[in-house]
mmCIF file of C-alpha atoms and ligand atoms in Angstrom:
data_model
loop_
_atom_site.group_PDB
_atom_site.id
_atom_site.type_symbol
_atom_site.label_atom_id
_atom_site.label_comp_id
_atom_site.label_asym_id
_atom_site.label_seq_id
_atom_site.Cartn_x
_atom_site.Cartn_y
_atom_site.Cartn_z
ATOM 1 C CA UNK K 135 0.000 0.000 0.000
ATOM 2 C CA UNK K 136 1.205 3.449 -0.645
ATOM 3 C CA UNK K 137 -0.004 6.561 -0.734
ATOM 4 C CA UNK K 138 1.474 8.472 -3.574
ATOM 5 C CA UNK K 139 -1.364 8.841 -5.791
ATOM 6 C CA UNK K 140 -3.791 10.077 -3.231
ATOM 7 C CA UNK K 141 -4.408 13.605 -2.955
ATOM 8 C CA UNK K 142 -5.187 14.862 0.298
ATOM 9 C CA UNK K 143 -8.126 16.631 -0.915
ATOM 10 C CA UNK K 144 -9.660 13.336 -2.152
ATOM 11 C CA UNK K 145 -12.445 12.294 -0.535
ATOM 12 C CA UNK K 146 -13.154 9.936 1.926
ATOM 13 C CA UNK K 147 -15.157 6.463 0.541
ATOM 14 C CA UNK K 148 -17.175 4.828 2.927
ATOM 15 C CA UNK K 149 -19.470 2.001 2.190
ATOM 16 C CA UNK K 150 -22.283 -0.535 4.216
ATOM 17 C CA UNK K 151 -24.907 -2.684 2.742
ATOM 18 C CA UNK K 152 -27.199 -0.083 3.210
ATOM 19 C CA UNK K 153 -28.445 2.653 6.205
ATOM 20 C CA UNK K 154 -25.903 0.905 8.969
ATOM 21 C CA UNK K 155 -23.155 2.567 8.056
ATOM 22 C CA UNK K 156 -23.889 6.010 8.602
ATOM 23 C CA UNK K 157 -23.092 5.790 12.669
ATOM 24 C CA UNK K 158 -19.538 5.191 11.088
ATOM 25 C CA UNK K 159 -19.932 8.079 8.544
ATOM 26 C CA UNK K 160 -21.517 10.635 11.197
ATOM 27 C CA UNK K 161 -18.710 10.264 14.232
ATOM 28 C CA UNK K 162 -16.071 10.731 11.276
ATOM 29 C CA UNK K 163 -17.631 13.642 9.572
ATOM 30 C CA UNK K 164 -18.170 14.806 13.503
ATOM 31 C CA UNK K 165 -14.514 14.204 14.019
ATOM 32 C CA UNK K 166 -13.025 15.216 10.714
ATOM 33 C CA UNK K 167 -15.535 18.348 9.737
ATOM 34 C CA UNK K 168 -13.362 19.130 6.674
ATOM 35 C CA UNK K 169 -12.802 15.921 4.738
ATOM 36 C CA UNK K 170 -15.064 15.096 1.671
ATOM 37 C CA UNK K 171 -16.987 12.177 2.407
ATOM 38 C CA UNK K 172 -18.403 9.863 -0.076
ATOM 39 C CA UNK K 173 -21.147 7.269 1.570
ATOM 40 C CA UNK K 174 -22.013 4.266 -0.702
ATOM 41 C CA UNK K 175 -25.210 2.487 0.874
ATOM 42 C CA UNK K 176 -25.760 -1.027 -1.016
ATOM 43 C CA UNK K 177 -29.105 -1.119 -0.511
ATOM 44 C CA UNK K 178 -29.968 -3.289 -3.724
ATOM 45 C CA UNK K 179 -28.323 -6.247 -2.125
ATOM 46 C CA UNK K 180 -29.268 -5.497 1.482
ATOM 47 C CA UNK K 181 -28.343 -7.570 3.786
ATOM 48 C CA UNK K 182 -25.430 -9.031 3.685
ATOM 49 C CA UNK K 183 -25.142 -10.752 6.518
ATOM 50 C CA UNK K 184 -26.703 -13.700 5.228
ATOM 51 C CA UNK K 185 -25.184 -13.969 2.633
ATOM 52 C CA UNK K 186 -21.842 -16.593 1.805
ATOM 53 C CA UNK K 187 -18.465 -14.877 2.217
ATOM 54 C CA UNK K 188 -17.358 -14.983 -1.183
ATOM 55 C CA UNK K 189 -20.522 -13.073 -2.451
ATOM 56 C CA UNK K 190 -20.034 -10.598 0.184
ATOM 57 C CA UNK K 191 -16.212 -9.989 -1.113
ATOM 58 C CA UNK K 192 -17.223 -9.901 -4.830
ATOM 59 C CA UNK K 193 -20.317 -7.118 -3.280
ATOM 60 C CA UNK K 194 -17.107 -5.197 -1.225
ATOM 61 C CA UNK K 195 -15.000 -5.293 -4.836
ATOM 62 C CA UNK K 196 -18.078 -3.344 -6.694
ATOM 63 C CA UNK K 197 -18.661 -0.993 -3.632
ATOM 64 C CA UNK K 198 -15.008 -0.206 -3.556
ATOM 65 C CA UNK K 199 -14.698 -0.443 -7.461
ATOM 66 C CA UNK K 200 -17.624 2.397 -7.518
ATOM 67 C CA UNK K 201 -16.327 4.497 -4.837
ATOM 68 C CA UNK K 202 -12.946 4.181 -6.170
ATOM 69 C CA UNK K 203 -14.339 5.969 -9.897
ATOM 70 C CA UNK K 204 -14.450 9.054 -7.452
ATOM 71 C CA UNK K 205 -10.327 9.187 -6.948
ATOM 72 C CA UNK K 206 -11.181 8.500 -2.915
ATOM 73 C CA UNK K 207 -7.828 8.657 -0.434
ATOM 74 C CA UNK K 208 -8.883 5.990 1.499
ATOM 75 C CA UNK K 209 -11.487 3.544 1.860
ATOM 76 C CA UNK K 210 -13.657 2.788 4.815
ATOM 77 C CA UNK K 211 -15.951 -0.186 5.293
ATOM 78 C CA UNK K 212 -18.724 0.704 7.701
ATOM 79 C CA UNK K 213 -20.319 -2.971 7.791
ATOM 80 C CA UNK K 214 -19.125 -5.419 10.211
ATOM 81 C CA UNK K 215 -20.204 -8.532 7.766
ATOM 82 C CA UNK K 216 -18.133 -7.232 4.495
ATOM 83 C CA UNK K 217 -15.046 -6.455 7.203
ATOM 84 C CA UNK K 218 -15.060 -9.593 7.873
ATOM 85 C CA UNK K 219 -15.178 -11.184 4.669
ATOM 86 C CA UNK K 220 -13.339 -8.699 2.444
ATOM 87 C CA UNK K 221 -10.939 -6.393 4.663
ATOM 88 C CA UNK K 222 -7.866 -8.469 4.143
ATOM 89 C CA UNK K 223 -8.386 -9.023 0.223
ATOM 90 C CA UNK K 224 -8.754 -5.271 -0.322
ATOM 91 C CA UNK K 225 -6.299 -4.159 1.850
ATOM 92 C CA UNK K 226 -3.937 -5.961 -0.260
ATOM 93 C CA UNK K 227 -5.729 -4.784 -3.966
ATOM 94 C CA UNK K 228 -5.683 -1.366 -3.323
ATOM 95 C CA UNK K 229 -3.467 0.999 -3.301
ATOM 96 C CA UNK K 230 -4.665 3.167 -0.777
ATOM 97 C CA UNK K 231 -5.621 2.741 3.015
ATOM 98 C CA UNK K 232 -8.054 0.427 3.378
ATOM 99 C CA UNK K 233 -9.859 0.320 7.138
ATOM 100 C CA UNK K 234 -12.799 -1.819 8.964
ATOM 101 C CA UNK K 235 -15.071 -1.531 12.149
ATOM 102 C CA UNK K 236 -14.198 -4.702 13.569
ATOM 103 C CA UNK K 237 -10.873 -4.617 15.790
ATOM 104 C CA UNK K 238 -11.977 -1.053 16.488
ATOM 105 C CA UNK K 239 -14.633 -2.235 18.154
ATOM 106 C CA UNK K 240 -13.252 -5.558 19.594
ATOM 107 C CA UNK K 241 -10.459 -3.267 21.096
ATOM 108 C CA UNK K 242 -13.225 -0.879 22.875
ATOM 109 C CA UNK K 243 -14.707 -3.927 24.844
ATOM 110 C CA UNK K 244 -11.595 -4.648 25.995
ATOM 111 C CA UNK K 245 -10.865 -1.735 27.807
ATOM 112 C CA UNK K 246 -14.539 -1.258 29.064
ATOM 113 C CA UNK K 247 -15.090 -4.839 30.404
ATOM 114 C CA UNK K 248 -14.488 -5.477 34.135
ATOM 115 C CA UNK K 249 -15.696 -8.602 34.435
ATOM 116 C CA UNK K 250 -14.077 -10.081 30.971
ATOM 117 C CA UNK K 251 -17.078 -11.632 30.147
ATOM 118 C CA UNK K 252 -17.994 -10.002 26.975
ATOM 119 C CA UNK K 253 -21.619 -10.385 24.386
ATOM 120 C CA UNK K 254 -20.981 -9.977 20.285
ATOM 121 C CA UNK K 255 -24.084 -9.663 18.320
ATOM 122 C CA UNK K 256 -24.421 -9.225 14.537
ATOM 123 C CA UNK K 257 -25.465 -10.330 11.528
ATOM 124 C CA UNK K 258 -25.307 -14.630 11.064
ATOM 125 C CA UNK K 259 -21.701 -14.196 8.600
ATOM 126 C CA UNK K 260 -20.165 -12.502 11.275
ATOM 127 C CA UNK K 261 -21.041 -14.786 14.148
ATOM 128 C CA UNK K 262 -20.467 -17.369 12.303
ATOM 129 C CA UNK K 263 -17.115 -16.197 10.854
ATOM 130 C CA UNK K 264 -16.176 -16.092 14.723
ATOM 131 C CA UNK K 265 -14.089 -12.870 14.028
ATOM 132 C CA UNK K 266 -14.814 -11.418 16.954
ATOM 133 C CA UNK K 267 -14.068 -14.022 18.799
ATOM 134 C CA UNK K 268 -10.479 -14.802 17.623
ATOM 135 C CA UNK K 269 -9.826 -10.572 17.393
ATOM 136 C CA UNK K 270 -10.657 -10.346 21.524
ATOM 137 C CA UNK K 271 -8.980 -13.787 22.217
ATOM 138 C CA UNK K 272 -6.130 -12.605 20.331
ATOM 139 C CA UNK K 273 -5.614 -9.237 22.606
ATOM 140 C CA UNK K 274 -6.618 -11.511 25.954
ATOM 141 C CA UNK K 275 -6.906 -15.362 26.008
ATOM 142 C CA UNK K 276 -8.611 -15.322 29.494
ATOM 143 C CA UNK K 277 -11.827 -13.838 28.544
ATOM 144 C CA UNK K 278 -15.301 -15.368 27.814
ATOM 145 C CA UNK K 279 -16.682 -14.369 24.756
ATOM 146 C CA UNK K 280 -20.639 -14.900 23.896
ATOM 147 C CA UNK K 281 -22.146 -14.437 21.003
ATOM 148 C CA UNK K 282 -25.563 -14.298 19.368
ATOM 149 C CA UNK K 283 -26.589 -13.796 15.586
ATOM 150 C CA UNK K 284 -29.816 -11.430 15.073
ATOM 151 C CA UNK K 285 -30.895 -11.754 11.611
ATOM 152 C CA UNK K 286 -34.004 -9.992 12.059
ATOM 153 C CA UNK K 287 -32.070 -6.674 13.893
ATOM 154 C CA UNK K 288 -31.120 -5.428 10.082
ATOM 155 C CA UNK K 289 -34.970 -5.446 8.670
ATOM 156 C CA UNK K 290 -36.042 -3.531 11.740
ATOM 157 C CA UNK K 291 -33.276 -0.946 11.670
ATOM 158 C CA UNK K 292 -34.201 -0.270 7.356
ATOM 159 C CA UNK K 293 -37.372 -0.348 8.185
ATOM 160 C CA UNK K 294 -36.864 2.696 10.851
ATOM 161 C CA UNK K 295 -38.829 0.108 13.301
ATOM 162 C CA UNK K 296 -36.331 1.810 15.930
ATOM 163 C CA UNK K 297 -38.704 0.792 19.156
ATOM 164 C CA UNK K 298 -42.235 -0.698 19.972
ATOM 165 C CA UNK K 299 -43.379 -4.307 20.937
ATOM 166 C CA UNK K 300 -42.165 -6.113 17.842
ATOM 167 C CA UNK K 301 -38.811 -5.083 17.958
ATOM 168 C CA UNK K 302 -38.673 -6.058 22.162
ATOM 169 C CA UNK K 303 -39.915 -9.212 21.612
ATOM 170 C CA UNK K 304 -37.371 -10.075 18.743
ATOM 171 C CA UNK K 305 -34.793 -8.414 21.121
ATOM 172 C CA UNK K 306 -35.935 -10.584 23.909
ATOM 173 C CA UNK K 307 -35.595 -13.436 22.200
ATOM 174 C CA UNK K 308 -31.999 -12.292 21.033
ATOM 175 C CA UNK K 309 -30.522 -11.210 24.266
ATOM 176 C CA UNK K 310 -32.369 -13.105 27.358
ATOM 177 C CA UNK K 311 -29.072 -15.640 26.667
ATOM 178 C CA UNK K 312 -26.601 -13.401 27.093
ATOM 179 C CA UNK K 313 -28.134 -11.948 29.980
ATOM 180 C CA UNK K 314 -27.791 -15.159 31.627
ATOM 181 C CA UNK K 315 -24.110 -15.284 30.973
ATOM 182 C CA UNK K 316 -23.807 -12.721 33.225
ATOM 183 C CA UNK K 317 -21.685 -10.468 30.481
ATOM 184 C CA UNK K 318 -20.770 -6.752 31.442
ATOM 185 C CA UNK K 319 -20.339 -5.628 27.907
ATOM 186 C CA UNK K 320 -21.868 -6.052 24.654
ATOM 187 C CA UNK K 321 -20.174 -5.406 21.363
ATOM 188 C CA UNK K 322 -23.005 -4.374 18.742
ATOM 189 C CA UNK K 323 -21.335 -6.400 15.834
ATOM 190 C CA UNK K 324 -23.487 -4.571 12.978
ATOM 191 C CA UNK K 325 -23.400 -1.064 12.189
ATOM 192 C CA UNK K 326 -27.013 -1.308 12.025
ATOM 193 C CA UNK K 327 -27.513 -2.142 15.655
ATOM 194 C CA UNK K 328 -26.823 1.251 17.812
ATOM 195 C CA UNK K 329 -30.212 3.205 16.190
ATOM 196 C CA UNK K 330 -31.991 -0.324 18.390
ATOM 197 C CA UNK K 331 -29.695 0.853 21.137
ATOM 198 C CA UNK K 332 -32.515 1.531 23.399
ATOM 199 C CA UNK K 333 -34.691 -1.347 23.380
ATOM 200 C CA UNK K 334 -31.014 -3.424 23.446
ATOM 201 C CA UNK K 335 -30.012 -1.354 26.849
ATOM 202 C CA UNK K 336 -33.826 -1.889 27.994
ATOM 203 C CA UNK K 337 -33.450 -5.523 27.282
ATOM 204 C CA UNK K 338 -30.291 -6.348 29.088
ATOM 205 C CA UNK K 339 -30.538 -3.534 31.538
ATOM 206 C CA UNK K 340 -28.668 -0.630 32.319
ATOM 207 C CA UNK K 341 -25.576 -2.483 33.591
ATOM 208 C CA UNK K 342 -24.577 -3.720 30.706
ATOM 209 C CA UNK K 343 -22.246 -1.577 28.291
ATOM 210 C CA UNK K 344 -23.012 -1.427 24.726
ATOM 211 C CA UNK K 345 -19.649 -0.646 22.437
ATOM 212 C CA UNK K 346 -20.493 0.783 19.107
ATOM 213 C CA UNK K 347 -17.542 0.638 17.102
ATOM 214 C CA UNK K 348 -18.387 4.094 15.286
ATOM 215 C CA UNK K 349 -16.318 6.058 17.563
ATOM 216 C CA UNK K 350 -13.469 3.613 17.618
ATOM 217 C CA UNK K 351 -13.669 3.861 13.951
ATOM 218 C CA UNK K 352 -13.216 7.329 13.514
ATOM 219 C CA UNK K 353 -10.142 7.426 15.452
ATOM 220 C CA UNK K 354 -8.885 4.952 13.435
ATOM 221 C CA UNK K 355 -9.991 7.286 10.147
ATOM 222 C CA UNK K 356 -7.899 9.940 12.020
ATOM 223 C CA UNK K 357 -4.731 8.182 12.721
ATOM 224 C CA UNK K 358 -4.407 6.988 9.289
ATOM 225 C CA UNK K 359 -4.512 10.523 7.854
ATOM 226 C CA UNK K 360 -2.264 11.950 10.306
ATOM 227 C CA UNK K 361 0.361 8.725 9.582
ATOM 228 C CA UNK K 362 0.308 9.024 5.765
ATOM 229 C CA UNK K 363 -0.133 12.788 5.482
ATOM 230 C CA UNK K 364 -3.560 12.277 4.282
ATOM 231 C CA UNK K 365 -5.341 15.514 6.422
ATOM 232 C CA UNK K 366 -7.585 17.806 4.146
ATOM 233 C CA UNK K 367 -5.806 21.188 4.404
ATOM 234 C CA UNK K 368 -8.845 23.423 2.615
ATOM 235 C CA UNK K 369 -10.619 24.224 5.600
ATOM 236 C CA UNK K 370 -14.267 23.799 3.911
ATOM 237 C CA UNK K 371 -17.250 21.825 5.265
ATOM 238 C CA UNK K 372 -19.826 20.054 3.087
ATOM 239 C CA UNK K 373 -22.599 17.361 4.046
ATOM 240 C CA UNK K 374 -21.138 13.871 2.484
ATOM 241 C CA UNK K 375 -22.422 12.956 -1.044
ATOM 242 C CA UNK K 376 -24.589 9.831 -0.554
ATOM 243 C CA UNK K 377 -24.866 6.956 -3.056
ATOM 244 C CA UNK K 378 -27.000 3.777 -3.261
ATOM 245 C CA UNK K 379 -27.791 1.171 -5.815
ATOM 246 C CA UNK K 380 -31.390 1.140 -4.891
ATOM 247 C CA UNK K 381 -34.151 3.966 -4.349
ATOM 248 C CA UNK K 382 -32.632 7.387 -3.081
ATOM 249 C CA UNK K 383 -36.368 7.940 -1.172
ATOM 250 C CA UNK K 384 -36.130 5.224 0.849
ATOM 251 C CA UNK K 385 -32.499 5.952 2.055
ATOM 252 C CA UNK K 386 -33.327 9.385 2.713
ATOM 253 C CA UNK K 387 -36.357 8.578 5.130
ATOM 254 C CA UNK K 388 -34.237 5.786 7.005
ATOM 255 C CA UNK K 389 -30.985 7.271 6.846
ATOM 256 C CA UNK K 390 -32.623 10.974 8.542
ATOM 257 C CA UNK K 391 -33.024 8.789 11.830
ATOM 258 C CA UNK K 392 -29.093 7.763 11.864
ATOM 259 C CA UNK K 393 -28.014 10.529 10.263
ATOM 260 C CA UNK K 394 -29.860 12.797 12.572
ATOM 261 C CA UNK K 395 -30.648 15.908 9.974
ATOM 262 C CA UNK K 396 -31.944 15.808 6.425
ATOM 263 C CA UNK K 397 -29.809 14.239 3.937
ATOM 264 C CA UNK K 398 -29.635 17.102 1.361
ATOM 265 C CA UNK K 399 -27.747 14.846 -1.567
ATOM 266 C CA UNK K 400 -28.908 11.480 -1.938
ATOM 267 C CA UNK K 401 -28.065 9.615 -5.647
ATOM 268 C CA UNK K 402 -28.650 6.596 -7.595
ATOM 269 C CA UNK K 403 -25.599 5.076 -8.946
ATOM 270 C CA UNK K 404 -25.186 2.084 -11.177
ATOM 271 C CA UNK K 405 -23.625 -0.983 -9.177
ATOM 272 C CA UNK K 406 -24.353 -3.662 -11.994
ATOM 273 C CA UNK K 407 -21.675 -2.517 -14.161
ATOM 274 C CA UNK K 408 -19.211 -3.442 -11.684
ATOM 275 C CA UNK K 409 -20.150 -6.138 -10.218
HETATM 276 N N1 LIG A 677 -24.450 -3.238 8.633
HETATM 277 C C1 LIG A 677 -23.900 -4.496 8.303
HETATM 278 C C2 LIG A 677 -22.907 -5.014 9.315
HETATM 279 O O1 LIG A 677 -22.344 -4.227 10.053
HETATM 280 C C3 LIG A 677 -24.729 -5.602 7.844
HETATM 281 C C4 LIG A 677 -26.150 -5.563 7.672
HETATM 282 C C5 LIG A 677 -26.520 -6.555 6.620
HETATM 283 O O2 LIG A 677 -26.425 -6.158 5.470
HETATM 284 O O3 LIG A 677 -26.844 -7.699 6.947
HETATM 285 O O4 LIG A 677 -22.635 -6.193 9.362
#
């Protein structure tokens, strides 16, 4: 990897399967108010977490292959599921830095946890890709690790079903295991998961930490710029330009709650081509 063909006033690429990854995108546009930011929501082939790895790395090739058509400086995966699969392979095939949510986020549990007994939910490929698991194992052998797959978390969070009976059921369902386990800290393995963050927290009760790796994930963003001289220096600030390979409505209504204020550009943009 090397940075010589990257401008500095290049924009940022971020992509997620669909809404989920705009936690990720907000905390770094909070953090880094002057970089460009290009968000790529997939929401065509929404979700991908039940999908097989090797369609989700041939989906993370076409995101990045899209994102990478406008000259971006680095590339950020907001999804948990295509980290998983696809983070090593592109770090390798591209030449600029490539970053994921997951060992952000693995790496915040760690130094929250008191008890070491730590929850992961997300989407069935990452549970069942155990990355997680082997990422906090890797940092400290002696903890206990738990984990849960929520399928039906992603439908409810694109749907903007963000609290009511349905959604604490499901999330009873989900949880009332790990509550048992007795763990002190849950890692919400799915950018999707933190706009259910209050029926979660209401679920497993207020002792229990919830890690979202946004925040994590923006440092990250941060240190990479500042390591290969990557900072915007024009000191201008514009709302990110959002893409998605299905309707631009539907993002717009759903992605208001994550995003917080209106989406002002939202665009269509032609994934079939390159995938
Ligand atoms: N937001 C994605 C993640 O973090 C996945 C949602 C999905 O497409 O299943 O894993």
């Amino acid at each position: 990897m090397n940075d010589l063909n990257a401008s500095s006033c290049a924009p940022i690429g971020i992509f997620d399967s669909g809404v989920g990854g705009l936690t990720v995108c907000r905390k770094i546009s909070e953090l880094l108010p002057f970089e460009k930011i290009i968000y790529l929501g997939d929401t065509a082939r929404v979700p991908y977490g039940s999908k097989a790895p090797e369609t989700v790395l041939r989906y993370a090739r076409s995101c990045a292959a899209v994102l990478l058509k406008y000259k971006i400086k680095m590339l950020v995966i907001a999804c948990n599921t295509a980290t998983a699969f696809a983070l090593e392979a592109l770090q390798k095939e591209l030449d600029i830095p490539v970053l994921g949510v997951l060992r952000p986020g693995a790496t915040a549990a760690l130094s929250r946890t008191k008890n070491g007994i730590i929850g992961v939910i997300g989407t069935r490929g990452v549970i069942n890709s155990r990355s997680y698991e082997k990422t906090l194992k890797a940092q400290r052998p002696d903890i206990d690790v738990y984990s849960q797959a929520c399928p039906l978390f992603v439908p409810f969070a694109e749907e903007g079903w963000v609290s009511g009976d349905a959604l604490f059921h499901v999330a009873r369902h989900y949880l009332e295991d790990l509550k048992k386990k007795k763990i002190d800290t849950l890692v919400l393995g799915c950018t999707h998961y933190p706009l259910l963050k209050n029926t979660i927290q209401a679920v497993l009760g207020e002792d229990v930490m919830l890690v979202d790796s946004a925040e994590e994930t923006a440092k990250d963003v941060v240190e990479s710029l500042d390591k290969n001289f990557l900072f915007n220096k024009e000191k201008e600030v514009t709302q990110p330009l959002f893409l998605v390979t299905d309707s631009p409505e539907a993002f717009r209504s759903t992605g208001e709650k994550f995003w917080g204020t209106s989406l002002m550009s939202v665009q269509w943009v032609d994934i079939c081509s390159t995938s």
